Coordinates of C-alpha atoms in Angstrom, one line a residue:
C1 CA -6.0 124.3 148.8
L2 CA -7.0 123.9 145.2
F3 CA -8.3 127.5 145.1
L4 CA -5.0 128.9 146.5
L5 CA -3.0 126.9 144.1
W6 CA -4.9 128.1 141.1
W7 CA -4.6 131.7 142.4
A8 CA -0.9 131.5 142.9
L9 CA -0.4 130.1 139.3
G10 CA -2.7 132.8 138.0
T11 CA -0.5 135.6 139.1
G12 CA 2.5 134.3 137.1
A13 CA 4.4 132.6 140.0
T14 CA 6.5 129.5 139.2
V15 CA 6.0 126.6 141.5
A16 CA 7.6 123.2 141.1
W17 CA 5.0 120.7 142.4
F18 CA 6.1 117.6 140.5
S19 CA 8.5 115.0 141.7
D20 CA 9.2 111.3 140.9
T21 CA 11.0 108.4 142.5
D22 CA 12.0 105.1 141.0
A23 CA 13.0 102.2 143.3
V24 CA 14.3 98.7 142.7
R25 CA 13.7 96.0 145.3
N26 CA 15.9 92.9 145.5
E27 CA 14.9 89.7 147.4
F28 CA 17.5 87.5 148.9
Q29 CA 16.9 83.9 149.7
V30 CA 19.0 81.1 151.3
G31 CA 19.5 78.2 149.0
L32 CA 18.4 74.7 150.1
L33 CA 20.8 71.9 149.6
R34 CA 19.1 68.6 150.3
L35 CA 19.5 65.1 149.0
D36 CA 17.4 62.0 149.6
V37 CA 18.9 58.6 149.2
S38 CA 17.1 55.3 148.8
Y39 CA 18.5 51.8 148.2
K40 CA 17.8 48.3 147.0
N41 CA 19.7 45.1 146.9
D42 CA 19.2 41.3 146.3
I43 CA 16.6 41.2 149.1
V44 CA 15.0 44.7 149.0
T45 CA 14.0 44.8 145.4
D46 CA 12.3 48.3 145.4
Y47 CA 14.0 51.5 146.3
T48 CA 13.6 52.2 150.0
P49 CA 14.6 55.3 151.9
L50 CA 18.1 55.0 153.4
Q51 CA 18.0 56.2 157.0
G52 CA 20.4 56.1 160.0
A53 CA 19.5 52.6 161.2
T54 CA 18.9 51.1 157.7
K55 CA 21.0 47.9 157.0
A56 CA 21.5 48.3 153.2
F57 CA 23.9 45.4 153.1
N58 CA 22.7 41.8 153.7
D59 CA 23.7 41.1 157.3
H60 CA 23.4 37.3 156.7
A61 CA 25.8 37.3 153.8
L62 CA 28.6 34.7 154.2
Y63 CA 31.7 36.0 152.4
E64 CA 34.0 33.5 150.7
P65 CA 36.5 33.9 147.9
G66 CA 34.5 35.2 144.9
Y67 CA 31.4 36.3 146.8
T68 CA 30.0 39.7 145.7
Q69 CA 27.3 42.0 147.1
V70 CA 25.9 45.0 145.3
V71 CA 23.8 47.8 146.8
Y72 CA 22.1 50.2 144.4
L73 CA 21.5 53.8 145.4
K74 CA 19.0 56.3 144.0
I75 CA 20.0 59.9 144.8
E76 CA 17.4 62.7 144.5
N77 CA 17.9 66.5 144.7
Q78 CA 15.1 67.7 146.9
G79 CA 16.5 71.3 147.2
N80 CA 17.0 74.2 144.8
M81 CA 20.8 74.1 144.5
D82 CA 23.1 72.3 142.2
F83 CA 25.5 70.0 144.1
K84 CA 28.4 67.6 143.7
Y85 CA 28.5 64.4 145.7
K86 CA 30.6 61.4 146.7
V87 CA 29.9 58.0 148.2
A88 CA 31.9 56.0 150.7
V89 CA 31.6 52.6 152.3
T90 CA 33.0 52.7 155.9
V91 CA 33.8 50.2 158.5
E92 CA 31.6 50.9 161.5
D93 CA 32.3 47.9 163.6
F94 CA 34.2 44.6 163.4
K95 CA 35.3 41.5 165.3
N96 CA 38.5 39.7 164.6
G97 CA 38.7 35.9 164.2
Q98 CA 41.5 33.4 163.8
N99 CA 42.4 31.2 160.9
A100 CA 43.7 27.6 161.0
W101 CA 47.3 28.9 161.8
G102 CA 46.2 31.0 164.7
E103 CA 46.6 34.2 162.8
E104 CA 44.2 37.1 163.4
I105 CA 41.7 37.8 160.7
Y106 CA 40.7 41.4 160.2
L107 CA 38.0 40.8 157.6
P108 CA 38.1 44.3 155.9
N109 CA 41.7 43.5 154.8
Y110 CA 40.2 40.7 152.6
L111 CA 37.4 42.7 151.1
R112 CA 37.5 45.1 148.2
Y113 CA 34.9 47.6 147.1
G114 CA 34.1 49.9 144.3
V115 CA 31.6 52.7 143.5
V116 CA 30.1 53.4 140.1
F117 CA 27.9 56.4 139.2
A118 CA 25.3 57.0 136.4
E119 CA 22.6 59.4 135.4
T120 CA 20.2 56.7 134.4
E121 CA 19.4 53.3 135.9
A122 CA 20.0 51.5 132.6
E123 CA 23.5 53.0 132.4
L124 CA 24.2 52.0 136.0
Q125 CA 23.5 48.3 135.2
A126 CA 26.0 48.3 132.4
L127 CA 28.6 50.0 134.5
V128 CA 28.2 47.5 137.3
Q129 CA 28.7 44.6 134.9
D130 CA 31.8 46.3 133.5
R131 CA 33.2 46.8 137.0
L132 CA 32.5 43.2 138.0
T133 CA 34.4 41.9 135.0
S134 CA 37.4 44.0 136.0
R135 CA 37.9 42.2 139.3
T136 CA 40.7 40.1 137.9
H137 CA 42.4 42.2 135.1
A138 CA 42.1 45.6 136.7
P139 CA 42.5 45.2 140.5
N140 CA 43.6 48.9 140.9
R141 CA 40.0 49.9 140.2
W142 CA 39.0 48.6 143.7
G143 CA 39.6 50.2 147.0
T144 CA 40.2 48.8 150.5
L145 CA 37.4 49.2 153.0
G146 CA 37.7 52.2 155.3
T147 CA 40.2 54.0 153.2
W148 CA 38.5 54.9 150.0
S149 CA 35.7 56.9 148.6
E150 CA 34.8 58.1 145.2
I151 CA 33.4 61.4 143.8
S152 CA 30.7 61.3 141.2
P153 CA 31.7 62.8 137.8
F154 CA 28.3 64.4 137.5
T155 CA 27.0 67.6 138.9
F156 CA 23.4 67.1 140.1
Q157 CA 21.4 70.0 138.7
A158 CA 18.4 71.2 140.7
G159 CA 15.3 69.8 139.0
D160 CA 17.0 66.7 137.7
Q161 CA 14.9 63.5 138.3
A162 CA 17.5 61.3 140.0
H163 CA 21.1 60.1 139.8
Y164 CA 22.2 56.5 140.6
A165 CA 25.2 54.8 142.2
A166 CA 26.1 51.2 143.0
L167 CA 28.3 50.0 145.8
I168 CA 30.1 46.7 145.1
V169 CA 31.8 44.7 147.9
Y170 CA 33.5 41.4 147.2
M171 CA 36.1 39.0 148.4
P172 CA 38.8 38.3 145.8
E173 CA 39.1 34.7 144.7
E174 CA 42.8 34.6 145.6
V175 CA 42.2 35.2 149.3
G176 CA 42.1 31.5 150.1
D177 CA 42.3 29.9 153.6
V178 CA 44.0 32.9 155.1
A179 CA 40.5 34.3 155.9
N180 CA 39.0 30.9 156.7
Y181 CA 38.4 31.1 160.4
R182 CA 38.7 28.3 163.0
G183 CA 37.4 28.3 166.5
F184 CA 34.5 30.0 168.2
Q185 CA 35.2 33.7 167.2
E186 CA 33.8 34.3 163.7
P187 CA 35.3 37.4 162.1
R188 CA 32.7 39.9 161.1
V189 CA 32.4 43.5 159.9
E190 CA 29.6 46.1 160.0
L191 CA 29.6 48.3 156.9
G192 CA 28.2 51.8 156.7
I193 CA 27.3 54.0 153.7
K194 CA 27.9 57.7 153.6
V195 CA 26.8 60.1 150.9
F196 CA 28.4 63.6 151.0
A197 CA 27.0 66.5 149.0
Q198 CA 28.4 70.0 148.6
Q199 CA 27.2 73.0 146.5
A200 CA 28.5 72.8 142.9
N201 CA 30.8 75.8 143.0
A202 CA 32.7 74.6 146.1
P203 CA 35.5 72.0 146.1
L204 CA 34.6 68.5 147.2
E205 CA 37.5 66.5 148.6

């Protein structure tokens, strides 16, 4: 082959033997949206993973006017996508009771809750204290259980260390004896925590 090629060129023939190709390869990957949530409270003092059967609120708490319970959440971005998120406290189960006048007590009607968000734990503590002081002079900052959730003002960037939130549930001091039960059926409520996340460029409602 080499001999024939040399011979052909030696006779003055023109042969185009050279060609070139340039290619670009794109790789497509599916983004991973994953958040991990851990909690602590007045009993569990170190952040502990929040799972389906976890009881983040103190089951033995006895609510009375002025009683407050706070659950702290640590939210971590374990994926590679930026996301927005919101937190809700939900009523999962309840039992009604009766007060001294024979009126039915649906306990969630007499509890209020709020959610605060922060990018650092130190900031979270300050915001919790501010929210607690607003119980009397800013009641509109509090929601009714089962009907209210709150969206974080922060977008969680992939690679951030952690974000923080606190859930505050309390019974207003002005409730009084209307929620003071009589008889054998003690009113109770089972609360759930839900954290929703959605990619940053999509609306979160």
